[in-house]
Amino acid sequence: MLEALGKKILNAAQTAGEMLALLVETVYYFKEAPRNLPAIFRQMSEVGIGTLPIASLMALFIGMVLSLQTGTQLALYGTQDVIGAIVGLSMTKELGPVMTCLLVAGRIGSSMAAELGAMEVYEEIDALKTLEINPVRYLAMPRLLACLVAVPALVVFTIIIGIFGGGFVAHVNPKINVPFTVYYDNLVQALNYKEILKGLLKATVFGGIVAQVGCYVGFKTTGGARGIGRSTTRAVVLSFLLIFVANYFLTRVMM
């Protein structure tokens, strides 16, 4: 049992080291971004525009449920007027960045791992090396840079939509019955640029995690079609875990 535990610890440490080395190399090739603008824009479109419809629907119902659950409880004590601040802060600092990036990890991170994994299995990456094309510069750098830019922009939209959904429920639900003007005034009083920047910082870090994990797992894929399937699952699970861990430490630091 101790031997198995030791192996898992060593494997985890090796994975962390390899991911950090890949991150450093990827960031180093940011200087090549002007030469890779078509690939970067293509990835940004996939991450942002491609994910926007489902992310908007998710954010709308998250805001509505948050307003319904919280507003109903606050109404028991006659304090439902503060629902705007609660929904706004929750969507901006936690639910917006975390839930959106979990969705991006499931949709984009798995796609990156599968695509790069297929290229690794079918020796397309080896072909790039033969042509003296660095795979990190050509494949990983555009994906990481696209996520660092597109994910925070996507989170801004989801926050706005979630806040709107919460305000709609607070207004039309007879148990809460908070007018839009009261909801909006309370929201503006609670939200400031500092809180918004905290949410966007989280979104940027989480977006980087999704891209980095997807690329790393894709590059490490072996075992044919079954290996590609395992890599896809591993990328999603690892992204979820790192997002939750990073969310705790970022929240602790920014408090």
GROMACS .gro file of C-alpha atoms in nm:
model
  255
    1MET     CA    1   0.000   0.000   0.000
    2LEU     CA    2   0.282   0.238   0.087
    3GLU     CA    3   0.456   0.154  -0.239
    4ALA     CA    4   0.140   0.229  -0.438
    5LEU     CA    5   0.092   0.555  -0.249
    6GLY     CA    6   0.452   0.654  -0.317
    7LYS     CA    7   0.413   0.586  -0.687
    8LYS     CA    8   0.102   0.803  -0.702
    9ILE     CA    9   0.281   1.087  -0.525
   10LEU     CA   10   0.579   1.060  -0.759
   11ASN     CA   11   0.351   1.049  -1.064
   12ALA     CA   12   0.164   1.356  -0.942
   13ALA     CA   13   0.491   1.543  -0.884
   14GLN     CA   14   0.618   1.443  -1.228
   15THR     CA   15   0.294   1.556  -1.392
   16ALA     CA   16   0.310   1.890  -1.211
   17GLY     CA   17   0.670   1.942  -1.319
   18GLU     CA   18   0.599   1.854  -1.681
   19MET     CA   19   0.296   2.082  -1.691
   20LEU     CA   20   0.500   2.368  -1.545
   21ALA     CA   21   0.777   2.312  -1.802
   22LEU     CA   22   0.517   2.311  -2.081
   23LEU     CA   23   0.365   2.632  -1.945
   24VAL     CA   24   0.702   2.807  -1.937
   25GLU     CA   25   0.779   2.700  -2.293
   26THR     CA   26   0.433   2.802  -2.413
   27VAL     CA   27   0.460   3.147  -2.254
   28TYR     CA   28   0.805   3.186  -2.409
   29TYR     CA   29   0.652   3.145  -2.755
   30PHE     CA   30   0.398   3.423  -2.693
   31LYS     CA   31   0.646   3.640  -2.879
   32GLU     CA   32   0.552   3.442  -3.194
   33ALA     CA   33   0.183   3.536  -3.159
   34PRO     CA   34   0.181   3.789  -3.450
   35ARG     CA   35   0.287   3.508  -3.684
   36ASN     CA   36   0.004   3.283  -3.562
   37LEU     CA   37  -0.289   3.525  -3.558
   38PRO     CA   38  -0.518   3.312  -3.783
   39ALA     CA   39  -0.478   3.010  -3.553
   40ILE     CA   40  -0.529   3.226  -3.242
   41PHE     CA   41  -0.845   3.388  -3.380
   42ARG     CA   42  -0.979   3.050  -3.484
   43GLN     CA   43  -0.930   2.916  -3.131
   44MET     CA   44  -1.081   3.232  -2.980
   45SER     CA   45  -1.388   3.189  -3.197
   46GLU     CA   46  -1.425   2.830  -3.085
   47VAL     CA   47  -1.381   2.915  -2.718
   48GLY     CA   48  -1.588   3.234  -2.713
   49ILE     CA   49  -1.850   3.236  -2.986
   50GLY     CA   50  -1.888   2.859  -2.997
   51THR     CA   51  -1.949   2.836  -2.623
   52LEU     CA   52  -2.157   3.152  -2.583
   53PRO     CA   53  -2.507   3.006  -2.652
   54ILE     CA   54  -2.486   2.722  -2.399
   55ALA     CA   55  -2.297   2.940  -2.150
   56SER     CA   56  -2.567   3.208  -2.176
   57LEU     CA   57  -2.844   2.957  -2.114
   58MET     CA   58  -2.655   2.813  -1.818
   59ALA     CA   59  -2.591   3.158  -1.668
   60LEU     CA   60  -2.952   3.265  -1.713
   61PHE     CA   61  -3.088   2.973  -1.515
   62ILE     CA   62  -2.813   2.992  -1.252
   63GLY     CA   63  -2.906   3.355  -1.188
   64MET     CA   64  -3.276   3.269  -1.180
   65VAL     CA   65  -3.232   2.979  -0.938
   66LEU     CA   66  -2.999   3.183  -0.716
   67SER     CA   67  -3.250   3.465  -0.700
   68LEU     CA   68  -3.541   3.228  -0.637
   69GLN     CA   69  -3.372   3.033  -0.358
   70THR     CA   70  -3.207   3.328  -0.184
   71GLY     CA   71  -3.487   3.577  -0.236
   72THR     CA   72  -3.749   3.342  -0.096
   73GLN     CA   73  -3.547   3.291   0.222
   74LEU     CA   74  -3.471   3.661   0.258
   75ALA     CA   75  -3.839   3.744   0.218
   76LEU     CA   76  -3.912   3.552   0.538
   77TYR     CA   77  -3.715   3.817   0.726
   78GLY     CA   78  -3.819   4.114   0.511
   79THR     CA   79  -3.469   4.170   0.369
   80GLN     CA   80  -3.532   4.067   0.008
   81ASP     CA   81  -3.426   4.412  -0.113
   82VAL     CA   82  -3.060   4.306  -0.088
   83ILE     CA   83  -3.111   4.028  -0.346
   84GLY     CA   84  -2.945   4.242  -0.614
   85ALA     CA   85  -2.618   4.258  -0.419
   86ILE     CA   86  -2.624   3.885  -0.343
   87VAL     CA   87  -2.687   3.778  -0.701
   88GLY     CA   88  -2.440   4.032  -0.842
   89LEU     CA   89  -2.155   3.941  -0.610
   90SER     CA   90  -2.218   3.568  -0.640
   91MET     CA   91  -2.223   3.577  -1.018
   92THR     CA   92  -1.923   3.810  -1.044
   93LYS     CA   93  -1.688   3.653  -0.792
   94GLU     CA   94  -1.780   3.284  -0.792
   95LEU     CA   95  -2.058   3.133  -1.001
   96GLY     CA   96  -1.981   3.322  -1.320
   97PRO     CA   97  -1.610   3.239  -1.347
   98VAL     CA   98  -1.628   2.889  -1.196
   99MET     CA   99  -1.934   2.753  -1.376
  100THR     CA  100  -1.838   2.907  -1.709
  101CYS     CA  101  -1.486   2.764  -1.692
  102LEU     CA  102  -1.619   2.422  -1.594
  103LEU     CA  103  -1.833   2.438  -1.906
  104VAL     CA  104  -1.533   2.547  -2.114
  105ALA     CA  105  -1.330   2.260  -1.967
  106GLY     CA  106  -1.597   2.010  -2.063
  107ARG     CA  107  -1.642   2.148  -2.412
  108ILE     CA  108  -1.308   2.299  -2.515
  109GLY     CA  109  -1.059   2.126  -2.288
  110SER     CA  110  -1.180   1.782  -2.390
  111SER     CA  111  -1.173   1.887  -2.756
  112MET     CA  112  -0.813   2.006  -2.724
  113ALA     CA  113  -0.705   1.683  -2.557
  114ALA     CA  114  -0.881   1.471  -2.819
  115GLU     CA  115  -0.746   1.671  -3.114
  116LEU     CA  116  -0.386   1.683  -2.994
  117GLY     CA  117  -0.411   1.325  -2.872
  118ALA     CA  118  -0.515   1.209  -3.216
  119MET     CA  119  -0.226   1.401  -3.369
  120GLU     CA  120   0.013   1.237  -3.123
  121VAL     CA  121  -0.122   0.886  -3.178
  122TYR     CA  122  -0.120   0.913  -3.556
  123GLU     CA  123   0.231   1.066  -3.553
  124GLU     CA  124   0.129   1.403  -3.695
  125ILE     CA  125   0.323   1.579  -3.419
  126ASP     CA  126   0.633   1.379  -3.515
  127ALA     CA  127   0.578   1.499  -3.871
  128LEU     CA  128   0.575   1.859  -3.747
  129LYS     CA  129   0.905   1.802  -3.570
  130THR     CA  130   1.046   1.653  -3.892
  131LEU     CA  131   0.951   1.975  -4.071
  132GLU     CA  132   1.127   2.169  -3.792
  133ILE     CA  133   0.797   2.310  -3.663
  134ASN     CA  134   0.787   2.332  -3.285
  135PRO     CA  135   0.461   2.166  -3.165
  136VAL     CA  136   0.439   2.390  -2.859
  137ARG     CA  137   0.463   2.707  -3.067
  138TYR     CA  138   0.234   2.577  -3.340
  139LEU     CA  139  -0.031   2.397  -3.130
  140ALA     CA  140  -0.015   2.490  -2.761
  141MET     CA  141   0.063   2.862  -2.777
  142PRO     CA  142  -0.243   2.965  -2.986
  143ARG     CA  143  -0.474   2.763  -2.762
  144LEU     CA  144  -0.339   2.904  -2.437
  145LEU     CA  145  -0.339   3.262  -2.563
  146ALA     CA  146  -0.691   3.224  -2.703
  147CYS     CA  147  -0.824   3.095  -2.370
  148LEU     CA  148  -0.652   3.371  -2.175
  149VAL     CA  149  -0.835   3.629  -2.388
  150ALA     CA  150  -1.165   3.464  -2.479
  151VAL     CA  151  -1.260   3.305  -2.146
  152PRO     CA  152  -1.270   3.634  -1.947
  153ALA     CA  153  -1.475   3.792  -2.227
  154LEU     CA  154  -1.712   3.496  -2.216
  155VAL     CA  155  -1.740   3.527  -1.837
  156VAL     CA  156  -1.841   3.894  -1.871
  157PHE     CA  157  -2.137   3.790  -2.085
  158THR     CA  158  -2.239   3.512  -1.847
  159ILE     CA  159  -2.223   3.745  -1.547
  160ILE     CA  160  -2.447   4.000  -1.720
  161ILE     CA  161  -2.697   3.736  -1.828
  162GLY     CA  162  -2.699   3.573  -1.483
  163ILE     CA  163  -2.764   3.909  -1.316
  164PHE     CA  164  -3.046   3.978  -1.560
  165GLY     CA  165  -3.202   3.638  -1.489
  166GLY     CA  166  -3.185   3.702  -1.117
  167GLY     CA  167  -3.347   4.043  -1.154
  168PHE     CA  168  -3.627   3.900  -1.368
  169VAL     CA  169  -3.718   3.635  -1.109
  170ALA     CA  170  -3.692   3.885  -0.822
  171HIS     CA  171  -3.939   4.110  -1.003
  172VAL     CA  172  -4.199   3.860  -1.123
  173ASN     CA  173  -4.199   3.621  -0.826
  174PRO     CA  174  -4.475   3.731  -0.586
  175LYS     CA  175  -4.290   3.596  -0.283
  176ILE     CA  176  -3.990   3.821  -0.353
  177ASN     CA  177  -4.147   4.114  -0.543
  178VAL     CA  178  -3.840   4.337  -0.575
  179PRO     CA  179  -3.873   4.604  -0.848
  180PHE     CA  180  -3.603   4.631  -1.111
  181THR     CA  181  -3.502   4.976  -0.984
  182VAL     CA  182  -3.446   4.850  -0.628
  183TYR     CA  183  -3.263   4.543  -0.759
  184TYR     CA  184  -3.039   4.754  -0.981
  185ASP     CA  185  -2.964   5.018  -0.715
  186ASN     CA  186  -2.868   4.753  -0.463
  187LEU     CA  187  -2.653   4.581  -0.723
  188VAL     CA  188  -2.466   4.901  -0.811
  189GLN     CA  189  -2.399   4.978  -0.445
  190ALA     CA  190  -2.247   4.634  -0.383
  191LEU     CA  191  -2.048   4.591  -0.704
  192ASN     CA  192  -1.735   4.788  -0.772
  193TYR     CA  193  -1.443   4.760  -1.009
  194LYS     CA  194  -1.237   4.571  -0.754
  195GLU     CA  195  -1.493   4.291  -0.729
  196ILE     CA  196  -1.526   4.274  -1.107
  197LEU     CA  197  -1.149   4.251  -1.151
  198LYS     CA  198  -1.139   3.965  -0.899
  199GLY     CA  199  -1.387   3.769  -1.109
  200LEU     CA  200  -1.199   3.841  -1.431
  201LEU     CA  201  -0.869   3.739  -1.273
  202LYS     CA  202  -1.022   3.407  -1.174
  203ALA     CA  203  -1.159   3.361  -1.525
  204THR     CA  204  -0.816   3.427  -1.676
  205VAL     CA  205  -0.644   3.176  -1.446
  206PHE     CA  206  -0.913   2.912  -1.501
  207GLY     CA  207  -0.899   2.962  -1.877
  208GLY     CA  208  -0.524   2.910  -1.869
  209ILE     CA  209  -0.572   2.593  -1.666
  210VAL     CA  210  -0.818   2.452  -1.919
  211ALA     CA  211  -0.589   2.519  -2.214
  212GLN     CA  212  -0.276   2.399  -2.040
  213VAL     CA  213  -0.431   2.075  -1.918
  214GLY     CA  214  -0.589   2.003  -2.257
  215CYS     CA  215  -0.258   2.054  -2.438
  216TYR     CA  216  -0.051   1.860  -2.185
  217VAL     CA  217  -0.283   1.561  -2.179
  218GLY     CA  218  -0.307   1.566  -2.557
  219PHE     CA  219   0.071   1.563  -2.599
  220LYS     CA  220   0.098   1.269  -2.355
  221THR     CA  221  -0.164   1.053  -2.527
  222THR     CA  222  -0.071   0.694  -2.614
  223GLY     CA  223  -0.258   0.375  -2.695
  224GLY     CA  224  -0.460   0.443  -3.009
  225ALA     CA  225  -0.830   0.523  -3.009
  226ARG     CA  226  -0.880   0.396  -2.655
  227GLY     CA  227  -0.597   0.619  -2.537
  228ILE     CA  228  -0.761   0.920  -2.697
  229GLY     CA  229  -1.080   0.846  -2.505
  230ARG     CA  230  -0.888   0.814  -2.178
  231SER     CA  231  -0.706   1.140  -2.245
  232THR     CA  232  -1.033   1.322  -2.306
  233THR     CA  233  -1.174   1.204  -1.974
  234ARG     CA  234  -0.849   1.276  -1.793
  235ALA     CA  235  -0.834   1.632  -1.928
  236VAL     CA  236  -1.184   1.712  -1.806
  237VAL     CA  237  -1.136   1.558  -1.461
  238LEU     CA  238  -0.796   1.720  -1.409
  239SER     CA  239  -0.924   2.058  -1.527
  240PHE     CA  240  -1.220   2.040  -1.286
  241LEU     CA  241  -0.991   1.948  -0.996
  242LEU     CA  242  -0.737   2.223  -1.066
  243ILE     CA  243  -1.011   2.484  -1.113
  244PHE     CA  244  -1.159   2.403  -0.772
  245VAL     CA  245  -0.816   2.407  -0.605
  246ALA     CA  246  -0.715   2.732  -0.776
  247ASN     CA  247  -1.051   2.887  -0.687
  248TYR     CA  248  -0.991   2.827  -0.317
  249PHE     CA  249  -0.642   2.976  -0.315
  250LEU     CA  250  -0.739   3.273  -0.532
  251THR     CA  251  -1.037   3.344  -0.307
  252ARG     CA  252  -0.816   3.319   0.000
  253VAL     CA  253  -0.557   3.558  -0.144
  254MET     CA  254  -0.812   3.813  -0.268
  255MET     CA  255  -1.019   3.830   0.051
   0.00000   0.00000   0.00000
